[in-house]
XYZ file of C-alpha atoms in Angstrom:
581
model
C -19.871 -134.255 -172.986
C -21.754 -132.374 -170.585
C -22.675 -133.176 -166.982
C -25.524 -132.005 -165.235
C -27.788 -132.527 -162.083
C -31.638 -131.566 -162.647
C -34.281 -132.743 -160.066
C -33.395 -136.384 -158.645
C -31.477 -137.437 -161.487
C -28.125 -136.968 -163.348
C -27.546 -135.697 -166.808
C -25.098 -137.152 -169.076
C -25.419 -135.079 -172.781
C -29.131 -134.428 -171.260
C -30.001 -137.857 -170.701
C -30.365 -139.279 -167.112
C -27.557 -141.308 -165.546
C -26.793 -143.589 -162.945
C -23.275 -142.929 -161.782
C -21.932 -146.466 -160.717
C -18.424 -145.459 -159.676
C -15.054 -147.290 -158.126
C -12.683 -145.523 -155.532
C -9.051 -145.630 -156.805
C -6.907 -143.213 -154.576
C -3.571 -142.417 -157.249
C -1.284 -141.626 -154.367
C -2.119 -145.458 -153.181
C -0.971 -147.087 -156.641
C 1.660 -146.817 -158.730
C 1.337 -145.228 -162.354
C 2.011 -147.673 -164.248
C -0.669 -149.834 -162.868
C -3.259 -146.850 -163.397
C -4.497 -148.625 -166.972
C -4.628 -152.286 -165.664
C -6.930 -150.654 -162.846
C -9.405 -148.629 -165.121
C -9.310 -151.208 -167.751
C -10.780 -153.477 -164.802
C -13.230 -150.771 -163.189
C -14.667 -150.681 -166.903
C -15.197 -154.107 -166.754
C -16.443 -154.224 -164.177
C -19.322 -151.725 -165.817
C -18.593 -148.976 -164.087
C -18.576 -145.446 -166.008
C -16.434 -143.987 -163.589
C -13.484 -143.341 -161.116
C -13.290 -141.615 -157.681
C -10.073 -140.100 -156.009
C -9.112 -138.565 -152.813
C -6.531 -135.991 -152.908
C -3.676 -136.056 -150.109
C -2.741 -132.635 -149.311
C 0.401 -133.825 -147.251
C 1.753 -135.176 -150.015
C 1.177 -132.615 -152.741
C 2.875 -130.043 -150.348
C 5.356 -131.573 -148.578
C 6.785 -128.079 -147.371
C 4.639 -125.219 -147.403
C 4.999 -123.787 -150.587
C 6.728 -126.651 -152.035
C 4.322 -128.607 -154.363
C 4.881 -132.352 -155.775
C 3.292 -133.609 -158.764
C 5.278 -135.897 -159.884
C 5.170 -139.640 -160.513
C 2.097 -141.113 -158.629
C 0.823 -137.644 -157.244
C 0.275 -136.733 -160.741
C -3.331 -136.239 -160.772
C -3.500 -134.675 -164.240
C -2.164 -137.932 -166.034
C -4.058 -140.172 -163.688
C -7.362 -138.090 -164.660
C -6.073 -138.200 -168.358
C -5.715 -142.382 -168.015
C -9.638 -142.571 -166.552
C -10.571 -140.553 -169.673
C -8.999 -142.549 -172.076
C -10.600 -146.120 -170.429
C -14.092 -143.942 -171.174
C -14.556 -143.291 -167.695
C -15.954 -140.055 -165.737
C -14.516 -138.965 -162.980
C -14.985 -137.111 -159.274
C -11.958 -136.001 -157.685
C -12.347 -135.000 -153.632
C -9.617 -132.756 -152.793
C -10.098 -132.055 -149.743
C -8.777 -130.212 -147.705
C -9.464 -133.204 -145.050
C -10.030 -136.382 -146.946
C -9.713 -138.834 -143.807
C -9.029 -141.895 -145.991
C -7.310 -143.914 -142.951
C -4.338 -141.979 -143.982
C -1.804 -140.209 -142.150
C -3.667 -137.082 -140.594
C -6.519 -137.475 -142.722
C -4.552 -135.822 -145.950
C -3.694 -133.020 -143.867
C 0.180 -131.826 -144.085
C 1.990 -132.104 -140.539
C 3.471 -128.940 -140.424
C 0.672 -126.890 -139.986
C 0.971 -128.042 -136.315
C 3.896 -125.503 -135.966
C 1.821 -122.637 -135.211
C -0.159 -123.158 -132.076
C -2.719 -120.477 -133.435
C -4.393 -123.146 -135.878
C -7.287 -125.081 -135.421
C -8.277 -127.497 -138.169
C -11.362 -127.789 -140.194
C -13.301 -124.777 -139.043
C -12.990 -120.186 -140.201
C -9.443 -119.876 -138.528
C -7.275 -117.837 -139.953
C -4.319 -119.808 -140.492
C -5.577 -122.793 -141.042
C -7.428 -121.084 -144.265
C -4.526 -119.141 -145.677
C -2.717 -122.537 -145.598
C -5.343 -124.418 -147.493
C -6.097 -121.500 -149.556
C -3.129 -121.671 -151.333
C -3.186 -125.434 -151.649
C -6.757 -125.582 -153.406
C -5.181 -122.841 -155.474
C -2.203 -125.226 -156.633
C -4.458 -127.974 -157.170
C -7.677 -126.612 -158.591
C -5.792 -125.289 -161.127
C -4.302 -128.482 -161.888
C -8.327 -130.158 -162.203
C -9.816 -127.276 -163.763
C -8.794 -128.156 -167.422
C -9.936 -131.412 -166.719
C -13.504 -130.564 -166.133
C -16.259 -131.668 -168.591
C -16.958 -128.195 -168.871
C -13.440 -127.795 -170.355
C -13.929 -130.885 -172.429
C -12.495 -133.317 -169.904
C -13.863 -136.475 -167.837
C -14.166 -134.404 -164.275
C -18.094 -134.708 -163.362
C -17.953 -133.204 -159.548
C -16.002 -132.015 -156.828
C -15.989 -132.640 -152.733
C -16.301 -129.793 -150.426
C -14.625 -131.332 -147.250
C -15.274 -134.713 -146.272
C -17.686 -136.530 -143.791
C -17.887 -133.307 -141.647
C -21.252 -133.861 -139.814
C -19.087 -136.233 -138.029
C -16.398 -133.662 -136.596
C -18.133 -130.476 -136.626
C -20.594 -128.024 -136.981
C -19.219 -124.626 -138.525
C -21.401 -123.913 -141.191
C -19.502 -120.652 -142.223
C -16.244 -122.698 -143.278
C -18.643 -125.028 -145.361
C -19.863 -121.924 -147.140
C -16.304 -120.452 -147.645
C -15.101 -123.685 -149.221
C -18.044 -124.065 -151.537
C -17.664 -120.129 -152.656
C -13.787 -120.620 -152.788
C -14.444 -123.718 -155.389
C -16.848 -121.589 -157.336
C -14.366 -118.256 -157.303
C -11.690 -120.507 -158.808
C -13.389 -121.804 -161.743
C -15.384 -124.709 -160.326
C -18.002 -124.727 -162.605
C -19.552 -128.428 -162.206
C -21.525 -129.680 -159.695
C -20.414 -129.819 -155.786
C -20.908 -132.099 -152.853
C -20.528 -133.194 -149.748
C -20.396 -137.079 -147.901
C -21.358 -137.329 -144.307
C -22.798 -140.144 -142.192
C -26.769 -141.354 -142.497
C -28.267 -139.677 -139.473
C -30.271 -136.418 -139.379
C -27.585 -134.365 -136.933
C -24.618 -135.506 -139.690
C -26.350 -134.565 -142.551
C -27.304 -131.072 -140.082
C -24.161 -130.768 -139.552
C -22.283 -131.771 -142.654
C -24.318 -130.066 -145.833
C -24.297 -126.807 -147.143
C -26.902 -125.464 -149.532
C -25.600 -125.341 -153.131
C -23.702 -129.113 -152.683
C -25.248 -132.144 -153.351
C -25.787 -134.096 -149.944
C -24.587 -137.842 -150.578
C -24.491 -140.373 -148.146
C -21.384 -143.155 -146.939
C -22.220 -146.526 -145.548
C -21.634 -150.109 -146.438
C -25.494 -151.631 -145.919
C -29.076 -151.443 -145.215
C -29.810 -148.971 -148.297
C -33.309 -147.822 -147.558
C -32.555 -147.483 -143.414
C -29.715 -145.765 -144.387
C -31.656 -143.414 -146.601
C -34.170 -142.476 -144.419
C -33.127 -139.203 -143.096
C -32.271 -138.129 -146.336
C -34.866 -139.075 -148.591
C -36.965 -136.474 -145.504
C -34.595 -134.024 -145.560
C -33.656 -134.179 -149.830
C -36.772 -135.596 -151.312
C -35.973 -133.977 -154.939
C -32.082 -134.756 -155.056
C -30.022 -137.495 -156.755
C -29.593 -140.755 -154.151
C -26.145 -141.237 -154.003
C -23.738 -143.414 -151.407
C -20.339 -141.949 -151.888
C -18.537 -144.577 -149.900
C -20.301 -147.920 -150.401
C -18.055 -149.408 -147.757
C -17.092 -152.944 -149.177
C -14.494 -153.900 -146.820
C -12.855 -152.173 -143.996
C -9.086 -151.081 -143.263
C -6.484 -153.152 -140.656
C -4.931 -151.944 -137.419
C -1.628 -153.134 -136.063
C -2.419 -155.729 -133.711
C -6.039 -157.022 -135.186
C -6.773 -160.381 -134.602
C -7.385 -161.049 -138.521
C -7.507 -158.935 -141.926
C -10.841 -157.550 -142.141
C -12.920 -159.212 -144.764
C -16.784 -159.147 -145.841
C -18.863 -161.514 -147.672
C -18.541 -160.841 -151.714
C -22.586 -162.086 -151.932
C -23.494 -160.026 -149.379
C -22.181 -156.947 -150.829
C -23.227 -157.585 -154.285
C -26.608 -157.489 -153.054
C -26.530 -154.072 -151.041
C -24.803 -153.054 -154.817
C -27.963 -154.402 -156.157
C -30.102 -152.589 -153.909
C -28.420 -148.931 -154.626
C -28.738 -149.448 -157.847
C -32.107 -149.591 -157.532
C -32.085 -146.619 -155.056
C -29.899 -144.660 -157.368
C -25.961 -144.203 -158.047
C -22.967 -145.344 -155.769
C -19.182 -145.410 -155.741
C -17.624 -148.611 -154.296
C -15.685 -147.669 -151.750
C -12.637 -149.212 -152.275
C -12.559 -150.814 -155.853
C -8.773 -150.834 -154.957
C -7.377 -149.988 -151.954
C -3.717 -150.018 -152.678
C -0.590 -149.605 -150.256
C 0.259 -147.021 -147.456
C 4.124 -146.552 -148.606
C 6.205 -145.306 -146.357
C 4.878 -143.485 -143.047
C 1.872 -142.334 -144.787
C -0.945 -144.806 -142.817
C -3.009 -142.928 -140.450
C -4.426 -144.362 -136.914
C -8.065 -144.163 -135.094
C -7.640 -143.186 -131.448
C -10.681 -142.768 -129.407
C -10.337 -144.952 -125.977
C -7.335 -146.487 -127.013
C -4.518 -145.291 -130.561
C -5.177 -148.180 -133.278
C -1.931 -147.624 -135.810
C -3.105 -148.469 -139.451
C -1.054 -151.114 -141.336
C 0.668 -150.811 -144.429
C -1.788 -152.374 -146.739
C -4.716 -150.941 -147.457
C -6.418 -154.061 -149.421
C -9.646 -152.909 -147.762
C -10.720 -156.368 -148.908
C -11.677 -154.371 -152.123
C -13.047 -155.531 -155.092
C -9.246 -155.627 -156.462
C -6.325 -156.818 -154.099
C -4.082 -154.878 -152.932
C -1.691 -155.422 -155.856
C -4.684 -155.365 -158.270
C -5.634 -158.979 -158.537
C -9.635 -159.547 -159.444
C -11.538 -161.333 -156.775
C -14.377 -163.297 -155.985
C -15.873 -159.924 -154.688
C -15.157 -158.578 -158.232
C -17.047 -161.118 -160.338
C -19.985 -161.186 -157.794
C -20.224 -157.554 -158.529
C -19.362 -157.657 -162.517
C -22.639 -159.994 -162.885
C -25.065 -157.548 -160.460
C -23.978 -154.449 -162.404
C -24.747 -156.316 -165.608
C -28.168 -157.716 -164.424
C -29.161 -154.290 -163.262
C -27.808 -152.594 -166.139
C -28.619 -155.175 -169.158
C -25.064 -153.547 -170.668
C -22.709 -156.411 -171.400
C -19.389 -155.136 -170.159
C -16.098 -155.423 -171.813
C -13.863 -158.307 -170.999
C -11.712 -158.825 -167.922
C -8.047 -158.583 -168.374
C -5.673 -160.959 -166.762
C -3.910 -160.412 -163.643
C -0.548 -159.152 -163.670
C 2.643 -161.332 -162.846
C 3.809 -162.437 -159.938
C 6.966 -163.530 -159.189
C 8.823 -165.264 -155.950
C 12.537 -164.015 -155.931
C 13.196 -166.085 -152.801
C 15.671 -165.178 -149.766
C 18.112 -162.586 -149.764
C 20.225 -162.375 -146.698
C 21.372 -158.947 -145.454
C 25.039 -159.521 -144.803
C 25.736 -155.924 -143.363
C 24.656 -153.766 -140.414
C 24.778 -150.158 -139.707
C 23.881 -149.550 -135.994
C 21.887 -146.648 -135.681
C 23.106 -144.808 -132.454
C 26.654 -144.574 -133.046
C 25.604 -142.980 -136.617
C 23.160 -140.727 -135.379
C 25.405 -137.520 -135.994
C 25.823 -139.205 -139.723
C 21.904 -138.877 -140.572
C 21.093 -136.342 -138.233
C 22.330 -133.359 -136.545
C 21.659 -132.460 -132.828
C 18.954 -129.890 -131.775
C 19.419 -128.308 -127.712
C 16.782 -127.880 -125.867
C 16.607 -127.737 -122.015
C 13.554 -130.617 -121.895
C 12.719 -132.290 -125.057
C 9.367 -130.930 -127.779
C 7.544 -132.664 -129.784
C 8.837 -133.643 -133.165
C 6.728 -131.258 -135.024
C 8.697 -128.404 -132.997
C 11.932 -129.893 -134.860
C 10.777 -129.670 -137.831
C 10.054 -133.413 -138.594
C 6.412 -134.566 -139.115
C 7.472 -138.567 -139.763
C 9.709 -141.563 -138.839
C 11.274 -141.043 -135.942
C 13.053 -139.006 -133.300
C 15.946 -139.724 -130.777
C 16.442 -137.842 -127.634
C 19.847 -137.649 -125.558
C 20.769 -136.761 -122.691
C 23.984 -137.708 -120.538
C 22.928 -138.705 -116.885
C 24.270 -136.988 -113.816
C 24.567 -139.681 -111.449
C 24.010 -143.109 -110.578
C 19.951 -144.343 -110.957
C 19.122 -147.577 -109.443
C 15.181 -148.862 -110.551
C 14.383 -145.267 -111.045
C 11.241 -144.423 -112.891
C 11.587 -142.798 -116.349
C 8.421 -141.170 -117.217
C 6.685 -139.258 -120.166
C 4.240 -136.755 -119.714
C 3.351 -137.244 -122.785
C 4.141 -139.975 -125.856
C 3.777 -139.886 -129.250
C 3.859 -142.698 -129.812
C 6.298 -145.487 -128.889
C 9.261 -145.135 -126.914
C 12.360 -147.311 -126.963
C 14.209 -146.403 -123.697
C 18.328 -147.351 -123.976
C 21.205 -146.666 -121.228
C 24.241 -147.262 -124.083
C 23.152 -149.294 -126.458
C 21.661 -151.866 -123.713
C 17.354 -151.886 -123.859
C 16.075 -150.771 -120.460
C 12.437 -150.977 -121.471
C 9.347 -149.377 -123.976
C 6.814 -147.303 -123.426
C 3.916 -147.724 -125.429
C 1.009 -145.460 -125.746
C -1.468 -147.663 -124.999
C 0.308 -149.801 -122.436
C 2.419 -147.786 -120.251
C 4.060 -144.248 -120.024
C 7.033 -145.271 -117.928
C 10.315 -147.527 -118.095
C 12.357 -148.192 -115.034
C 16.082 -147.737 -115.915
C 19.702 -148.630 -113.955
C 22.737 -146.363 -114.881
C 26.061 -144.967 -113.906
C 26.985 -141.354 -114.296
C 27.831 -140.016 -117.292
C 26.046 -142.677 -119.180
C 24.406 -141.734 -122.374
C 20.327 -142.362 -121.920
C 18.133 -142.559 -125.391
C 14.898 -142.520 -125.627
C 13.864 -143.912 -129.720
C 10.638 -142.452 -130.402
C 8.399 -143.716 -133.524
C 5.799 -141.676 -134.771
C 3.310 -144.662 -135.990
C 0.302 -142.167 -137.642
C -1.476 -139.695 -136.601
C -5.290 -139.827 -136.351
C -7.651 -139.452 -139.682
C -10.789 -139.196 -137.637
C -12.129 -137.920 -134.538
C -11.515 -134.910 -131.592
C -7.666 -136.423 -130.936
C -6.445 -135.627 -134.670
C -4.130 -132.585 -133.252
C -2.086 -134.857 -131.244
C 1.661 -134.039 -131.554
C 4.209 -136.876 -131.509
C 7.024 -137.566 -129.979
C 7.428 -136.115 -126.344
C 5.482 -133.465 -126.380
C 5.281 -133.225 -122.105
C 8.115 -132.921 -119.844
C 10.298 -136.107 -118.805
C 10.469 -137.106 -115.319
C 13.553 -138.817 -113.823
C 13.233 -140.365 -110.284
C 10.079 -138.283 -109.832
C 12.260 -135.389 -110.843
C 12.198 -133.263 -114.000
C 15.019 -134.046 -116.245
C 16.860 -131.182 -118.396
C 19.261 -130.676 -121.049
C 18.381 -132.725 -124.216
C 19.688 -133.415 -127.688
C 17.209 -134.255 -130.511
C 17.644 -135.887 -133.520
C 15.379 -135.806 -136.217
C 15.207 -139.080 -137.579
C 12.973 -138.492 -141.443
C 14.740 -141.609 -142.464
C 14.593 -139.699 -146.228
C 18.287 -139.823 -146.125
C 20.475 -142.447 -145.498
C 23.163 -142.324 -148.209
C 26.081 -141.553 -145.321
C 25.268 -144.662 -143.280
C 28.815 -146.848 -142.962
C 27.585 -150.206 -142.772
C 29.707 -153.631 -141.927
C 29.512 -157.337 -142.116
C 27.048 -158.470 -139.687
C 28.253 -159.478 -136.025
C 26.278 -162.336 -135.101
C 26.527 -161.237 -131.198
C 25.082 -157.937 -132.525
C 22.807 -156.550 -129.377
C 19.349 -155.681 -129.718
C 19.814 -151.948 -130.423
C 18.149 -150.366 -133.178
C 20.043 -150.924 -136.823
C 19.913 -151.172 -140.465
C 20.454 -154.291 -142.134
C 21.572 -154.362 -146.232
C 21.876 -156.559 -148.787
C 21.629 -157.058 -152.603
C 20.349 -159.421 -154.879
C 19.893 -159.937 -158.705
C 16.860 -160.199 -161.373
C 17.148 -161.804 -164.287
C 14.424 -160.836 -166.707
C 11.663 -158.035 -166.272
C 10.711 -157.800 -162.493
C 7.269 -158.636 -161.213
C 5.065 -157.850 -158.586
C 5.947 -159.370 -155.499
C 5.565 -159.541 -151.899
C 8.502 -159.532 -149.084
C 8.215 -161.722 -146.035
C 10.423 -160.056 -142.621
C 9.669 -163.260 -140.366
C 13.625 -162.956 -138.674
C 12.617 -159.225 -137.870
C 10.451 -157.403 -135.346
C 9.633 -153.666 -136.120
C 10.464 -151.247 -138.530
C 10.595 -150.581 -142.135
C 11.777 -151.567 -145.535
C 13.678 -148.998 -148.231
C 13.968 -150.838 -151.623
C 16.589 -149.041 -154.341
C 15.288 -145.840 -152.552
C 11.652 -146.312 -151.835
C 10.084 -146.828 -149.185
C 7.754 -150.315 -149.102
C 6.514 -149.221 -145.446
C 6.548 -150.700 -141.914
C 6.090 -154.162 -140.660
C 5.536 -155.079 -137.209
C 5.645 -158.803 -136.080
C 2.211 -158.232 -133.984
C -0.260 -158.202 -137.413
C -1.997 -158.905 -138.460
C -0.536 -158.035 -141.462
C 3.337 -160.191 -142.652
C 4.266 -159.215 -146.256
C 4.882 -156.122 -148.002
C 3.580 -155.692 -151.127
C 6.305 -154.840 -153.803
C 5.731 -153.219 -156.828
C 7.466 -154.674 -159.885
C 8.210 -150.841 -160.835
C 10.630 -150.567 -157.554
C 12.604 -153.230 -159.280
C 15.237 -153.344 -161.287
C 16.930 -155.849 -163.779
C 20.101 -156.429 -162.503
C 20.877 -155.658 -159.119
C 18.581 -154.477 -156.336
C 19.366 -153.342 -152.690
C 17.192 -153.736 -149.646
C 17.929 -151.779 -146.465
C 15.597 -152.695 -143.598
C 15.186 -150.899 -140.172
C 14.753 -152.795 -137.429
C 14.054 -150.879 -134.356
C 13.223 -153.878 -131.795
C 16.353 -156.162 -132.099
C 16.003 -159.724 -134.601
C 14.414 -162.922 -133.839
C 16.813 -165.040 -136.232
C 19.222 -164.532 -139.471
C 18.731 -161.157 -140.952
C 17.321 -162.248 -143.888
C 13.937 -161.908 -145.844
C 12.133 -163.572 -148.624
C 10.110 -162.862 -151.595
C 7.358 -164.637 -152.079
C 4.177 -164.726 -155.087
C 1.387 -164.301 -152.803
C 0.498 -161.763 -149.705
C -0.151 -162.804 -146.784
C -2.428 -160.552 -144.933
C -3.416 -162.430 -142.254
């Protein structure tokens, strides 16, 4: 197969091509899934699949690379090419992606000398030697090497953020100098100053939006009259922050027609065609005026649920792709299983602070850093101090807060400090109490001027208008928790932060499935070692979407963090369907 772009059009084997594309991010999904979702997107009619690449993930640790299991981009690449689909991969190094720091890893914000996404010197020696990892893991995929790979992303949507034309050019040359032999591009916003801003000659300029094709064109059919029309990100839904009135949703006949209309304009990828699942503490936030947390799901309202169901969205689609197209497309497969394993109580509790030496070990510091000074870039952080004196109503304040703080004078709640609500707590103690303040690190920003926020306390802590010293920290990466000594529950438990455990048993070959937390508040959920993500009573968001390959026959083991204190009997349950809200 060969790939080319000559004039306004694509070549496929030197025949012109629309390029009707879905968005399927592999880190989102789990591989075993990866042929129910192609087999769809072919069904669909599409003739290819789209993928971010999340730096953060791949390297973990500087220097320390992870392929494995659903970061393996070389078998999900080798999956799209065997359900006869192309394939553009966009590596990066900032994807945005409403994940966690927009792809980028966390500790780069150890050394104060970096500045992100522009010719700094650390910052490039950093992704250097990431784009050397992973280009050499795409190369051998690329048509031009007999595989399914069509084009590659230089950078993503940067018209928005910046304006340093040089870096643009060094990441297009650095593509070419490793072997990057097909086609390039970029994906910025619709107006004249991002597509200034964003493009680079020698990349194909495509365009991300979600409506109003030939407005939305306008600056670039003026500024690219002889180039290939292409939206990047046809936007068919839109992500969920903690705290939204509703899950986001648009109309499925509405969208089918702005697919209708690019189609006529040229080539798109849907943007998402499934949007997957944030595990863990990898959902990014938006901060602008206020911080908007991401939830865990990222259904996106796609064109496939979040636990790849078709929709009505999907069929609307399916029949404008074959109307434009006049290709009949193959059938549709069935939805995978779903099963409802009902309630499982959690009959023990491990209290965190007493066990915070067990998972953790103590770092001095005469006032307390930021987490990324620790070493830790997610979950959480605890800070300790013992108190002096007596305090009566006296003021604890942050300088600074990333992003939640859970205030405690023993293990009694004194107050939290939220972000976006207030940067204080007012506290009452006796000397030589033992004052804790929990912090959560809930994402940091994919988009936008605040992205280099640090978390945790960054800023000094003030104590009765004074500044308080002499600090433990513990980092809290909640990676490990195998030396946690947990007992049957207390039912006059207080509300101090605390695991919860319990086990319960699967018959025949597990299924998809979706975990209620009604009787808990905030915090997380580790099944047999992986982590489904947070949940936080506000929404709008109240299930977790399970993947039937966390499972086992036999027995299973939840452990869920609650941070916040429960609202009834620890116990969850598992239910068939989400509920998103």
């Amino acid at each position: 197969m060969t790939f080319e772009i000559k004039g306004n059009s694509f070549y496929k084997d030197g025949k012109p091509l629309k390029l009707i594309s879905g968005a399927v991010h592999y880190f989102r999904n789990m591989p075993d899934t990866w042929p129910d979702i192609f087999a769809k997107l072919a069904a669909l009619g599409c003739n290819c699949v789209e993928t971010y690449c999340a730096w953060n993930l791949h390297e973990p640790k500087p220097g320390k690379f992870d392929f494995s299991g659903r970061l393996d981009i070389e078998a999900f690449l080798h999956e799209a090419e065997k359900a006869g689909l192309m394939a553009i991969v966009r590596p990066g190094p900032y994807i945005c992606a409403e994940w966690e720091f927009g792809g980028l890893p966390w500790w780069i914000q150890t050394d104060d000398t970096i500045e992100i996404r522009c010719m700094n010197k650390a910052y490039i020696e950093h992704f250097d030697n990431y784009l050397d990892v992973l280009l050499a893991k795409v190369r051998p995929h690329l048509v031009t090497n007999g595989g399914n790979v069509i084009m590659l992303q230089c950078e993503n949507e940067y018209g928005y953020y910046g304006d340093d034309k040089r870096y643009l050019a060094y990441l297009r040359d650095g593509y070419r100098a490793r072997g990057i032999d097909v086609p390039l591009f970029t994906s910025d916003g619709t107006s004249f100053t991002d597509l200034a801003d964003g493009t680079v000659e020698g990349c194909l300029a495509t365009l991300n939006f979600g409506s109003r094709v030939v407005e939305n064109f306008a600056a670039h059919d003026k500024l690219f009259p002889n180039a290939p029309k292409m939206c990047m990100e046809m936007w068919d839904g839109w992500f969920d922050a903690w705290g939204d009135e509703k899950h986001h949703t648009t109309d499925a006949k509405t969208y089918a027609g702005v697919v209708r209309d690019m189609l006529a304009k040229g080539s798109l990828n849907m943007y998402m065609f499934i949007g997957g699942t944030n595990f863990g503490f990898t959902s990014g936030a938006n901060h602008y005026e206020t911080f908007a947390p991401d939830v865990t799901s990222y259904d996106y309202d796609a064109l496939l649920s979040e636990c790849g169901d078709t929709t009505k969205k999907y069929f609307a689609v399916r029949k404008v792709i074959e109307e434009c197209t006049g290709v009949t497309p193959p059938p549709v497969p069935e939805n995978r299983k779903k099963a409802a394993y009902g309630k499982v109580m959690l009959t023990e509790r491990a209290p965190l602070l007493p066990q915070l030496d067990t998972i953790s070990s103590p770092i001095h510091s005469n006032v307390p850093l930021a987490m990324e000074k620790y070493g830790i870039g997610y979950g959480y952080i605890a800070y300790q101090t013992v108190l002096n004196r007596d305090y009566e109503n006296a003021v604890l304040s942050f300088e600074s807060l990333g992003d939640r703080a859970q205030v405690l004078v023993g293990d009694t709640l004194q107050g939290i400090a939220y972000i976006n609500d207030s940067l204080s707590v007012t506290i009452n103690a006796k000397a030589g109490d033992t004052l804790t303040v929990l912090i959560e690190n809930m994402g940091r920003a994919n988009f936008g001027p605040k992205m280099m926020r640090l978390k945790g306390l960054p800023g000094r802590v003030l104590l009765g208008n004074k500044i308080h010293f002499s600090w433990n920290a513990y980092p809290l990466p909640m990676t490990d928790l195998e030396n946690l000594s947990f007992a049957p529950n207390d039912a006059d438990a207080v509300k101090a932060p605390a695991f919860y455990r319990g086990t319960f048993e699967i018959a025949g070959t597990p299924c998809d499935t979706f975990l209620r937390t009604d009787a808990f508040t905030k915090g997380f959920v580790i099944l047999n070692g992986f982590n489904l993500g947070r949940f936080w009573e506000v929404g709008p968001q109240k299930t977790l979407y399970v993947p039937a390959s966390v499972l086992k026959k036999g027995q299973n083991t939840l452990t869920v963090f609650e941070s916040d204190g429960l609202k009834g009997t620890p116990a969850v349950e598992f239910t068939a369907a989400p509920e998103l809200g």
